[in-house]
mmCIF file of C-alpha atoms in Angstrom:
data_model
loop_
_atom_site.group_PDB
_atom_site.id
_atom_site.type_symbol
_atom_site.label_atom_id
_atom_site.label_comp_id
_atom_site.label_asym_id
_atom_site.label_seq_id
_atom_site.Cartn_x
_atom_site.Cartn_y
_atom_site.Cartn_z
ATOM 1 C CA UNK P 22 75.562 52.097 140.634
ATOM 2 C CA UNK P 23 72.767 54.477 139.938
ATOM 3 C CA UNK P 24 68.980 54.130 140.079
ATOM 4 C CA UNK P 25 68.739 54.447 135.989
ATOM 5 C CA UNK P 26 71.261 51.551 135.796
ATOM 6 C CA UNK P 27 70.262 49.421 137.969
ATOM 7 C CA UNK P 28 66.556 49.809 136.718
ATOM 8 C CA UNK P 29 67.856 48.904 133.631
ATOM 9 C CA UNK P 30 69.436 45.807 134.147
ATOM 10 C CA UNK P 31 65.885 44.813 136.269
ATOM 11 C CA UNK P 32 63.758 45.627 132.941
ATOM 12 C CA UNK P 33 66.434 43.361 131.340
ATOM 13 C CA UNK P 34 65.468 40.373 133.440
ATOM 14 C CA UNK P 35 62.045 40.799 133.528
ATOM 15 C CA UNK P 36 61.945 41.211 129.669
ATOM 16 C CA UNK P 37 64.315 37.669 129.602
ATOM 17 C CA UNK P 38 61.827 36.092 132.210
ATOM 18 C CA UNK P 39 58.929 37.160 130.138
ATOM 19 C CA UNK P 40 60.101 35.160 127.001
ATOM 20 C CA UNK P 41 60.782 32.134 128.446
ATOM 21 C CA UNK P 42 58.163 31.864 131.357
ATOM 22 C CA UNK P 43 54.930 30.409 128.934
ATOM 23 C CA UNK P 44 57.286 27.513 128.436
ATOM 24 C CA UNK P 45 56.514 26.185 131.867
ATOM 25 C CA UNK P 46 53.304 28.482 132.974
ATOM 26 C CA UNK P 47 49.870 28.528 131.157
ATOM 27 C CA UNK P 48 50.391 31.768 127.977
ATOM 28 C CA UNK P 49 47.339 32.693 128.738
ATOM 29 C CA UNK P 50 47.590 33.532 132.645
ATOM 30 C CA UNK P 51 50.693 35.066 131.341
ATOM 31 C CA UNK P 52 49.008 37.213 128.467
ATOM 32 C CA UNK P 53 46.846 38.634 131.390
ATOM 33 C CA UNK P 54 49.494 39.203 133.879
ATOM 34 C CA UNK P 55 50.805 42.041 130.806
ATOM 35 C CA UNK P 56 47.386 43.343 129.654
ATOM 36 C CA UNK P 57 47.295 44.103 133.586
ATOM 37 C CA UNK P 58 50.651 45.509 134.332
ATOM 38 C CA UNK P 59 50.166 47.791 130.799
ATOM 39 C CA UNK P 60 46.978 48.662 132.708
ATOM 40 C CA UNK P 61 48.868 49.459 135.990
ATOM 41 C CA UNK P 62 51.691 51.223 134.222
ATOM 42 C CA UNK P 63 48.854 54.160 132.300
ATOM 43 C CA UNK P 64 47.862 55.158 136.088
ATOM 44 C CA UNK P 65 51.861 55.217 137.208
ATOM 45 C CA UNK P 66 52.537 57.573 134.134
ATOM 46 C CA UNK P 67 49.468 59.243 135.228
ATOM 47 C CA UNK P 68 50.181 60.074 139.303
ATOM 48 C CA UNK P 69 53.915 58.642 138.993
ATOM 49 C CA UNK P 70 54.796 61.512 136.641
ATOM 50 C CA UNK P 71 52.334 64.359 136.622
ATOM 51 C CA UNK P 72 50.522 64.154 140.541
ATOM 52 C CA UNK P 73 47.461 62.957 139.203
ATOM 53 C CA UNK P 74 45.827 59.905 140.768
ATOM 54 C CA UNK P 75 42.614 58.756 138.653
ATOM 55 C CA UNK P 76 39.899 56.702 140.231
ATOM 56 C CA UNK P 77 38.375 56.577 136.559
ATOM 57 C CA UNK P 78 40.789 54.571 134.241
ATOM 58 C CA UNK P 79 38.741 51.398 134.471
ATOM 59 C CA UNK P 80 36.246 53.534 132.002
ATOM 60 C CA UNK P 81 38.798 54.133 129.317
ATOM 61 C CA UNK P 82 40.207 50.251 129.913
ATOM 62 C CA UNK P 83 36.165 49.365 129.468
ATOM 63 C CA UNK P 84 35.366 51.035 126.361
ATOM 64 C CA UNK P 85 38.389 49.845 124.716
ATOM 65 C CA UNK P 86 37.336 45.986 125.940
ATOM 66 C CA UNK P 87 33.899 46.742 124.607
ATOM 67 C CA UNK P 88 34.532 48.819 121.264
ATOM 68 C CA UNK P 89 37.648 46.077 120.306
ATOM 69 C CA UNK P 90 34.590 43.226 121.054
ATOM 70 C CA UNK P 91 32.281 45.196 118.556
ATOM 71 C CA UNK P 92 34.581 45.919 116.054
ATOM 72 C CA UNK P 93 35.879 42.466 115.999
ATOM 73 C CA UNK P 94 32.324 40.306 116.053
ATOM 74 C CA UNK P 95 30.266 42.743 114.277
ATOM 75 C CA UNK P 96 32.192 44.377 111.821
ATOM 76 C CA UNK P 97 34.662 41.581 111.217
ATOM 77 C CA UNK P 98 37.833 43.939 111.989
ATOM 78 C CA UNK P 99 41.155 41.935 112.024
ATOM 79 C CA UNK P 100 42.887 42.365 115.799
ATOM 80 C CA UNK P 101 45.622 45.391 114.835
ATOM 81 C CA UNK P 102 42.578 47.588 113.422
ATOM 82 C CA UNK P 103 39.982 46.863 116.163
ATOM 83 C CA UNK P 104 42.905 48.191 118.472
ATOM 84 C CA UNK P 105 43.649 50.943 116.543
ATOM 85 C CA UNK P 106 39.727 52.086 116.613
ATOM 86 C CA UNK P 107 39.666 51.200 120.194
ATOM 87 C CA UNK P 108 42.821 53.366 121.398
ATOM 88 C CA UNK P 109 41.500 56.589 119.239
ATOM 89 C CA UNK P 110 37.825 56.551 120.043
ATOM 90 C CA UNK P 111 39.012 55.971 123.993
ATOM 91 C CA UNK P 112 41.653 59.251 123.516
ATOM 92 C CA UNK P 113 39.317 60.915 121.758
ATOM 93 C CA UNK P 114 36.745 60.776 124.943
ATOM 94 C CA UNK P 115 40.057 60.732 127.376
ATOM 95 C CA UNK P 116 40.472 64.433 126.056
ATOM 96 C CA UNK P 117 37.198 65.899 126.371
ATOM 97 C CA UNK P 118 37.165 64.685 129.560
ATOM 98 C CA UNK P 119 40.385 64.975 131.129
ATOM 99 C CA UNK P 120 39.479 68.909 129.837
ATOM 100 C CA UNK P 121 37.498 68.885 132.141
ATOM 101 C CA UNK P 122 38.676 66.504 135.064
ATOM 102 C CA UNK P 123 41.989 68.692 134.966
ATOM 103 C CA UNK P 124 39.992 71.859 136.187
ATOM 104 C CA UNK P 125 39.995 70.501 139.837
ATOM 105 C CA UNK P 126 43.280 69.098 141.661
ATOM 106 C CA UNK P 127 44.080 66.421 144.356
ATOM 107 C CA UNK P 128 40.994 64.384 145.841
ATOM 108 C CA UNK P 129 38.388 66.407 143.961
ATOM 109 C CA UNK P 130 40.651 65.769 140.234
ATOM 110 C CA UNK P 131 40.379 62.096 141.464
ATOM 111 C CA UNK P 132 36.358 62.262 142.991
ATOM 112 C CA UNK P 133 35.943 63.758 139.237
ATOM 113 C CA UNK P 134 37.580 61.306 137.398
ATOM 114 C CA UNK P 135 35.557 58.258 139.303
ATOM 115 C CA UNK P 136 31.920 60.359 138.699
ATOM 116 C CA UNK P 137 32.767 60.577 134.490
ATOM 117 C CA UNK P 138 33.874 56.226 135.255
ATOM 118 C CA UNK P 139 30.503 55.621 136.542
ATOM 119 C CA UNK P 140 29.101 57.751 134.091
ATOM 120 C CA UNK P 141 30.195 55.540 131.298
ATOM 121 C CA UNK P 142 29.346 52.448 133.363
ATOM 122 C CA UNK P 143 26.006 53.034 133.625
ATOM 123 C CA UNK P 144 25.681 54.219 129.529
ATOM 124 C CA UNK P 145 27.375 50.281 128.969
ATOM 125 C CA UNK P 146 24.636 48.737 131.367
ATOM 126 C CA UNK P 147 21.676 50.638 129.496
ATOM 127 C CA UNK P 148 23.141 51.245 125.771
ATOM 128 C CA UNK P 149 21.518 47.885 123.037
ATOM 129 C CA UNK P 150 24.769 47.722 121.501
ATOM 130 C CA UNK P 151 26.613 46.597 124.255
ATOM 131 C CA UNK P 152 24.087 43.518 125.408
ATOM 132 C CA UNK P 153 23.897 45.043 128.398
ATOM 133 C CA UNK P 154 25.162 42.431 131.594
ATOM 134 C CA UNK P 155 25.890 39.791 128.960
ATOM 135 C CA UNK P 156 28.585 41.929 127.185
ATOM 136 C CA UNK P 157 30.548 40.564 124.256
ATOM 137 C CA UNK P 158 30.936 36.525 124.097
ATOM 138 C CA UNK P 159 33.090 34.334 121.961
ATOM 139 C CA UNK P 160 34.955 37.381 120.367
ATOM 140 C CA UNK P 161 37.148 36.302 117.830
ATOM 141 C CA UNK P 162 40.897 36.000 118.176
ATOM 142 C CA UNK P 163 41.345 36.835 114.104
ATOM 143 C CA UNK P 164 44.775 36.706 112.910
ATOM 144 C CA UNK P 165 47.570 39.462 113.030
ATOM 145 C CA UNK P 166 47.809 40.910 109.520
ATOM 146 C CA UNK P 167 46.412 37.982 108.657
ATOM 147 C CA UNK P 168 49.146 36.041 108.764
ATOM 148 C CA UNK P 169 49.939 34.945 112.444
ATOM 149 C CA UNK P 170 46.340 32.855 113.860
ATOM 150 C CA UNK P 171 46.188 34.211 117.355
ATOM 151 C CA UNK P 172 43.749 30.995 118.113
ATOM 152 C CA UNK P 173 47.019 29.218 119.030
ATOM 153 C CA UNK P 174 47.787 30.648 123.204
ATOM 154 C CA UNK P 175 51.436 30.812 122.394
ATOM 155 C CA UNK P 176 51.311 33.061 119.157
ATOM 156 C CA UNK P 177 48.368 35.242 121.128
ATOM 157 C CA UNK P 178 51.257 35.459 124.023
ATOM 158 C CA UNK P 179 54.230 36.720 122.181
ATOM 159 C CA UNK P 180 51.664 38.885 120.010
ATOM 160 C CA UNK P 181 50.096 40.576 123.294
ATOM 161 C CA UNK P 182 53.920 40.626 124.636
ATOM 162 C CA UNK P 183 55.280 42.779 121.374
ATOM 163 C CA UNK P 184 52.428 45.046 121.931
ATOM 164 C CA UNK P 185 52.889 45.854 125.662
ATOM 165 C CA UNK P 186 56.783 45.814 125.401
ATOM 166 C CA UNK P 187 56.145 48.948 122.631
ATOM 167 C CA UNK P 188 53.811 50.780 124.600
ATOM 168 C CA UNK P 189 56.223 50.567 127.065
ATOM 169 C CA UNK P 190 58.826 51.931 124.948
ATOM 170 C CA UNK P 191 56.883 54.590 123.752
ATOM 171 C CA UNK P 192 55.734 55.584 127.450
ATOM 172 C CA UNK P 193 59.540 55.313 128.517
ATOM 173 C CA UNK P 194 60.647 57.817 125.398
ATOM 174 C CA UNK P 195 57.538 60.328 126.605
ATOM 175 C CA UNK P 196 58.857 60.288 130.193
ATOM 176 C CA UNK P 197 62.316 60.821 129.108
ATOM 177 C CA UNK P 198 61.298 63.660 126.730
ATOM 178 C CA UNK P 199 61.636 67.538 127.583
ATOM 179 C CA UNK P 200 57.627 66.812 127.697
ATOM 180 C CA UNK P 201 58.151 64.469 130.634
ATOM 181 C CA UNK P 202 60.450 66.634 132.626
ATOM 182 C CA UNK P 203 58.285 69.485 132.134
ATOM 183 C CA UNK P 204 55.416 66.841 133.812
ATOM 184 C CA UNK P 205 58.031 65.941 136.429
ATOM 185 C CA UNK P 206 58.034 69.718 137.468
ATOM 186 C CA UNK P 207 54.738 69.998 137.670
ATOM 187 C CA UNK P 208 54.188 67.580 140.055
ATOM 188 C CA UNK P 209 56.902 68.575 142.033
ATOM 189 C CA UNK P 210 55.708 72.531 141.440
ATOM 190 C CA UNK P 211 52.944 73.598 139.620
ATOM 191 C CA UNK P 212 53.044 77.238 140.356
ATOM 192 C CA UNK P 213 57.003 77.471 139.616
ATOM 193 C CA UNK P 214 56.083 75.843 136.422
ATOM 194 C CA UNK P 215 53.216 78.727 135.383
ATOM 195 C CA UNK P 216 55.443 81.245 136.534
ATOM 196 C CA UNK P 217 58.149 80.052 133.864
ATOM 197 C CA UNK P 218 55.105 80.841 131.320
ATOM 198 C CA UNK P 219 54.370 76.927 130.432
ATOM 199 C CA UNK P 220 50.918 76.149 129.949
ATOM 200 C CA UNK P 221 50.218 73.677 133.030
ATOM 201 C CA UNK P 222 47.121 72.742 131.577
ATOM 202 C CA UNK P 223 47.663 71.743 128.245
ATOM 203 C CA UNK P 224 50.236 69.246 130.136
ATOM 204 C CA UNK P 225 48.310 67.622 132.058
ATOM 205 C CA UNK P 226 44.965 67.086 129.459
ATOM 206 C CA UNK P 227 48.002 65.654 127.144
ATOM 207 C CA UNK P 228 48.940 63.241 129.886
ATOM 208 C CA UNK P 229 45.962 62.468 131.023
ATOM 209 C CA UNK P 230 45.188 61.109 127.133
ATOM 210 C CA UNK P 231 48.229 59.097 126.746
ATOM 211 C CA UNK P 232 47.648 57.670 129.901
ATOM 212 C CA UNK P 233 44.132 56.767 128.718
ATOM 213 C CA UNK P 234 45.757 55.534 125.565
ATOM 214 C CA UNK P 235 47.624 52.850 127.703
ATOM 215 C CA UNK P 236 44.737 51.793 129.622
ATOM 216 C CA UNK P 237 42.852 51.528 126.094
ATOM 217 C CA UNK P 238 45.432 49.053 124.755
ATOM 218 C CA UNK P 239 45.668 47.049 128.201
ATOM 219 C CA UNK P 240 41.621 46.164 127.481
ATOM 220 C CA UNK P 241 41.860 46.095 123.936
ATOM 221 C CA UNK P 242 44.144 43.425 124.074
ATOM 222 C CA UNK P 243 42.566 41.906 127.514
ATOM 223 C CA UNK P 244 39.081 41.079 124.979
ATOM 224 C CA UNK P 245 41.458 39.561 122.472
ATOM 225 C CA UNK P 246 43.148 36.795 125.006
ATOM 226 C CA UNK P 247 39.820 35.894 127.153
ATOM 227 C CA UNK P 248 37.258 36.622 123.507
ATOM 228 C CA UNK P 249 35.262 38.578 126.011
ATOM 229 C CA UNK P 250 34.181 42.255 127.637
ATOM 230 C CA UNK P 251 31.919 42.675 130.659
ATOM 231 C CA UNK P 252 30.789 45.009 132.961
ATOM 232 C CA UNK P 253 33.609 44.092 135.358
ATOM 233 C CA UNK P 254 35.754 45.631 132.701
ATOM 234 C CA UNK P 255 34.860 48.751 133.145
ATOM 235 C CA UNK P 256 33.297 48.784 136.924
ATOM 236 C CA UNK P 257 35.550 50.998 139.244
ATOM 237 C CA UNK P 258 36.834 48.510 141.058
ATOM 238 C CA UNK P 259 38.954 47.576 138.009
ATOM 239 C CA UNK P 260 40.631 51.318 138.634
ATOM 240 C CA UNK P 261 41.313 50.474 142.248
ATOM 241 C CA UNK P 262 42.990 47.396 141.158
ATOM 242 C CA UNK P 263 45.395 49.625 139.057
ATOM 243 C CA UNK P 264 45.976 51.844 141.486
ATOM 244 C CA UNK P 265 47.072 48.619 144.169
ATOM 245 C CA UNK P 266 49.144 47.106 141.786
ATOM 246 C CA UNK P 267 51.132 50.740 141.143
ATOM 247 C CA UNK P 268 51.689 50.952 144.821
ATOM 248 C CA UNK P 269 52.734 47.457 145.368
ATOM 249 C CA UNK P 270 55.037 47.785 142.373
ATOM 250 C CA UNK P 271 56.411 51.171 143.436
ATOM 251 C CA UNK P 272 55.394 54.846 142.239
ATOM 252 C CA UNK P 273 57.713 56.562 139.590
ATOM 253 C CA UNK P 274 58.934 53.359 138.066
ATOM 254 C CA UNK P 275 58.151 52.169 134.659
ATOM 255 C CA UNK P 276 58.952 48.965 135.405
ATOM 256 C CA UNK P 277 57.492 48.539 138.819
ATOM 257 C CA UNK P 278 53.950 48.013 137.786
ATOM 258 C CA UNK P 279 54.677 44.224 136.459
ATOM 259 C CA UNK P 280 55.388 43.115 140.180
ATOM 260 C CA UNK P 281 52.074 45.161 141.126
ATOM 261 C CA UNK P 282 50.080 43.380 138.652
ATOM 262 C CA UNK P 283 52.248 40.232 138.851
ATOM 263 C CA UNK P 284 50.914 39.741 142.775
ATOM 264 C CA UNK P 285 47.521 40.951 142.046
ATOM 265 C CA UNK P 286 46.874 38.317 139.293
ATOM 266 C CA UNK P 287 48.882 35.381 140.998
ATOM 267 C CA UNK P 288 46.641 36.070 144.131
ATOM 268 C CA UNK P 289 43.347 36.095 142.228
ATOM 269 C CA UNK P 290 44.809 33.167 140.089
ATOM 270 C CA UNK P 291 45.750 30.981 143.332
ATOM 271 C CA UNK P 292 42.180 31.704 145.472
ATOM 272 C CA UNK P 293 40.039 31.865 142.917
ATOM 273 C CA UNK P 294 36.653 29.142 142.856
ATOM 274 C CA UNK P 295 36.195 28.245 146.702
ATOM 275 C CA UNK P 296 38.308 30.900 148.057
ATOM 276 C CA UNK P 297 37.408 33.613 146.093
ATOM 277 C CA UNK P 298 35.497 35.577 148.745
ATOM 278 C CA UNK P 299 39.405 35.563 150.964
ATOM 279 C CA UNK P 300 40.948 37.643 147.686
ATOM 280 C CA UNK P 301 39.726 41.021 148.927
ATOM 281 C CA UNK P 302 40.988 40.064 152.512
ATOM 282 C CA UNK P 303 44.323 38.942 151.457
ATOM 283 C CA UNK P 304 45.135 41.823 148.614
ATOM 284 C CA UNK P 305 44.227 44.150 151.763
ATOM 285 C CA UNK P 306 46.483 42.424 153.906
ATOM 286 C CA UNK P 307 49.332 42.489 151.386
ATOM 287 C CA UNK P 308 48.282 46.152 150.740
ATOM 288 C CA UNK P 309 48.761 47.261 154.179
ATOM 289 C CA UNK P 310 52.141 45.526 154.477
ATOM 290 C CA UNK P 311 53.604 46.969 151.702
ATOM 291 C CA UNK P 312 52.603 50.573 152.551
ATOM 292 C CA UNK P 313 54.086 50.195 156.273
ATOM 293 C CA UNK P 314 56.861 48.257 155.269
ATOM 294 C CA UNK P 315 57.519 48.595 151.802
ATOM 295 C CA UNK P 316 56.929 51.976 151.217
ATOM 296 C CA UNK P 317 58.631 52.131 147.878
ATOM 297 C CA UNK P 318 57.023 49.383 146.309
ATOM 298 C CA UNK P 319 58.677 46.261 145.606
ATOM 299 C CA UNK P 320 61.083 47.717 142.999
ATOM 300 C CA UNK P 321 62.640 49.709 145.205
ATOM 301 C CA UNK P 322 64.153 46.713 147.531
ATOM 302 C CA UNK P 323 64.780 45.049 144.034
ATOM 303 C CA UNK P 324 67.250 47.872 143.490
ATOM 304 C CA UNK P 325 68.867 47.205 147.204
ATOM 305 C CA UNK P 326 69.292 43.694 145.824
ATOM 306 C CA UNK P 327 70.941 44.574 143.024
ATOM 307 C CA UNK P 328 73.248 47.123 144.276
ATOM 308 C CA UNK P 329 74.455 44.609 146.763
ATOM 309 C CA UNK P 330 74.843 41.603 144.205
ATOM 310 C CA UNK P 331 76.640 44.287 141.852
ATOM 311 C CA UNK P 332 79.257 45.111 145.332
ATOM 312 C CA UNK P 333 79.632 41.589 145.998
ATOM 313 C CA UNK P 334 80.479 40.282 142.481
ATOM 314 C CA UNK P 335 84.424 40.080 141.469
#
C-alpha cells in the first residue's frame, strides 16, 4: 500500500472520530483541539512544503483573534463576515511582509519572521482599540447566516468543524496543484528551480500568505468558541506551540498536525490549575522523545500500523 493511500484511509478515521467524539468529550475542548491543529497545519504548509519555518505565525493567528473580536462586539458583524474581514486584512499584512521576510533564507527568514511577530505584539499592547492587556471579553457567538445560534457548544462544534475540514481541503487541492509541486521543488532545490526560469520568489510570498490565511482562520474561529482575544494570542510563544505540534504530528503531512495539536491541548487540558507550571516540563519531555525516537512524527508510525493491519487482514 502506498503512503497517499494509506494517508487517506487515516484522514478517513480521524474525520469519522471527529464527528462522533463531542458525544462523549466536552465540544468545546474539542472545537479548540481543531482551531489548533488548523493553526499547526498553516506552519506545516509553510516549512512542510516550501522550507520555510516561521517563528512569526502567532502574529497573523493574533490579529485575526483580535480583528474577528472587534468586528463582532463593535460593529455587530455576524461570525462568517467577521472571518471573512479577519482572513483578508491578516493576508493583506501576510504579503507585505512575507515580501519582505522572503528576502533572507533559513534561520535569518525565521529570526525575521519572529522580529515583524513582536512587532505587532507590541502595536496590540499599546494600540486603544485593542484594550490593551484586557483584550476582547464576552465576544459574541452570533449566529451563522443567521440561522444556526452558535450559543449552543454543539452547533459552535460542527460549525468550527465544517470550517477547518474546508480549509483543509482547500490547502490539500493547493499542495496537490502544479503550484504545490513547483513549492515542493523549491524546497528540495531552489537554484534548479530559478534556473528552469520560475520566479522563486513570487512562490514563496504566495505561500507564505496562504499559510497566513490558515493561521488567520485558526484564531478567527479560536475568539468565536472561547468569546475572547488576548495577548497570549498573539505572543510568540503561541508560534512555538505550532511549530511543536507540526513536529510531533510529523512534517509533510496534512493530516499529521491533528495528533500535534491533539497532544499539545490534551496535555495543557490534563495539568492545567495546580500543575500548570509542569506543562512546559512535560511538552519538553515529550518533545525530545519524539525527535530521538519518533523522528517522523507520529503519523509516520500510524502508517507502519496501517500497512501491517492492511497485510494481516484476509
Amino acid at each position: 500500500m502506498n503512503t497517499q493511500a494509506t494517508e487517506k484511509k487515516i484522514t478517513v478515521a480521524v474525520l469519522l472520530l471527529a464527528l462522533v467524539l463531542p458525544v462523549w468529550l466536552y465540544p468545546v475542548l474539542m472545537a479548540q483541539l481543531a482551531c489548533m491543529a488548523l493553526f499547526a497545519c498553516s506552519l506545516n504548509l509553510l516549512f512542510g512544503y516550501a522550507g520555510l519555518l516561521s517563528f512569526g505565525h502567532a502574529a497573523f493567528f493574533g490579529i485575526a483573534a483580535y480583528a474577528t473580536g472587534y468586528m463582532t462586539k463593535a460593529w455587530g458583524f455576524t461570525p462568517e463576515l467577521a472571518l471573512l474581514g479577519a482572513l483578508l486584512l491578516v493576508m493583506l499584512v501576510a504579503f507585505c511582509t512575507g515580501s519582505l521576510a522572503i528576502r533572507r533564507k533559513g534561520i535569518y527568514f525565521s529570526m525575521i519572521t519572529l522580529a515583524l511577530s513582536q512587532l505587532v505584539y507590541f502595536i496590540i499592547v499599546a494600540a486603544p482599540f485593542s484594550n490593551n492587556e484586557d483584550g476582547y471579553q464576552g465576544v459574541p457567538r452570533g449566529a451563522f447566516l443567521g440561522l444556526l445560534d452558535l450559543g449552543n457548544n454543539y452547533v459552535l462544534y460542527y460549525f468550527v468543524l465544517a470550517i477547518v475540514v474546508l480549509t483543509w481541503w482547500g490547502v490539500h487541492r493547493v499542495v496537490n496543484s502544479p503550484y504545490g509541486e513547483v513549492l515542493k521543488a523549491i524546497k528540495d532545490n531552489e537554484q534548479r528551480v530559478t534556473s528552469l526560469g520560475y520566479n522563486v520568489n513570487r512562490y514563496k510570498v504566495l505561500a507564505f500568505t496562504l499559510s497566513a490565511g490558515v493561521a488567520a482562520i485558526a484564531g478567527g474561529l479560536k475568539t468565536l468558541v472561547f468569546g475572547l482575544a488576548s495577548l497570549s494570542d498573539v505572543h510568540w510563544h503561541l508560534s512555538t506551540d505550532g511549530v511543536i505540534m507540526m513536529i510531533l504530528g510529523g512534517i509533510g503531512s496534512l493530516i499529521a498536525p491533528v495528533f500535534g495539536a491533539t497532544i499539545l491541548v490534551l496535555v495543557h487540558h490534563l495539568l492545567s490549575g495546580e500543575f500548570d507550571a509542569l506543562v512546559p516540563v512535560i511538552m519538553g519531555v515529550i518533545f525530545v522523545a519524539c525527535v530521538l525516537a519518533f523522528r517522523g512524527g507520529v503519523v509516520q508510525y500510524l502508517h507502519t500500523l496501517v500497512r501491517l493491519l492492511t497485510r494481516r487482514a484476509p
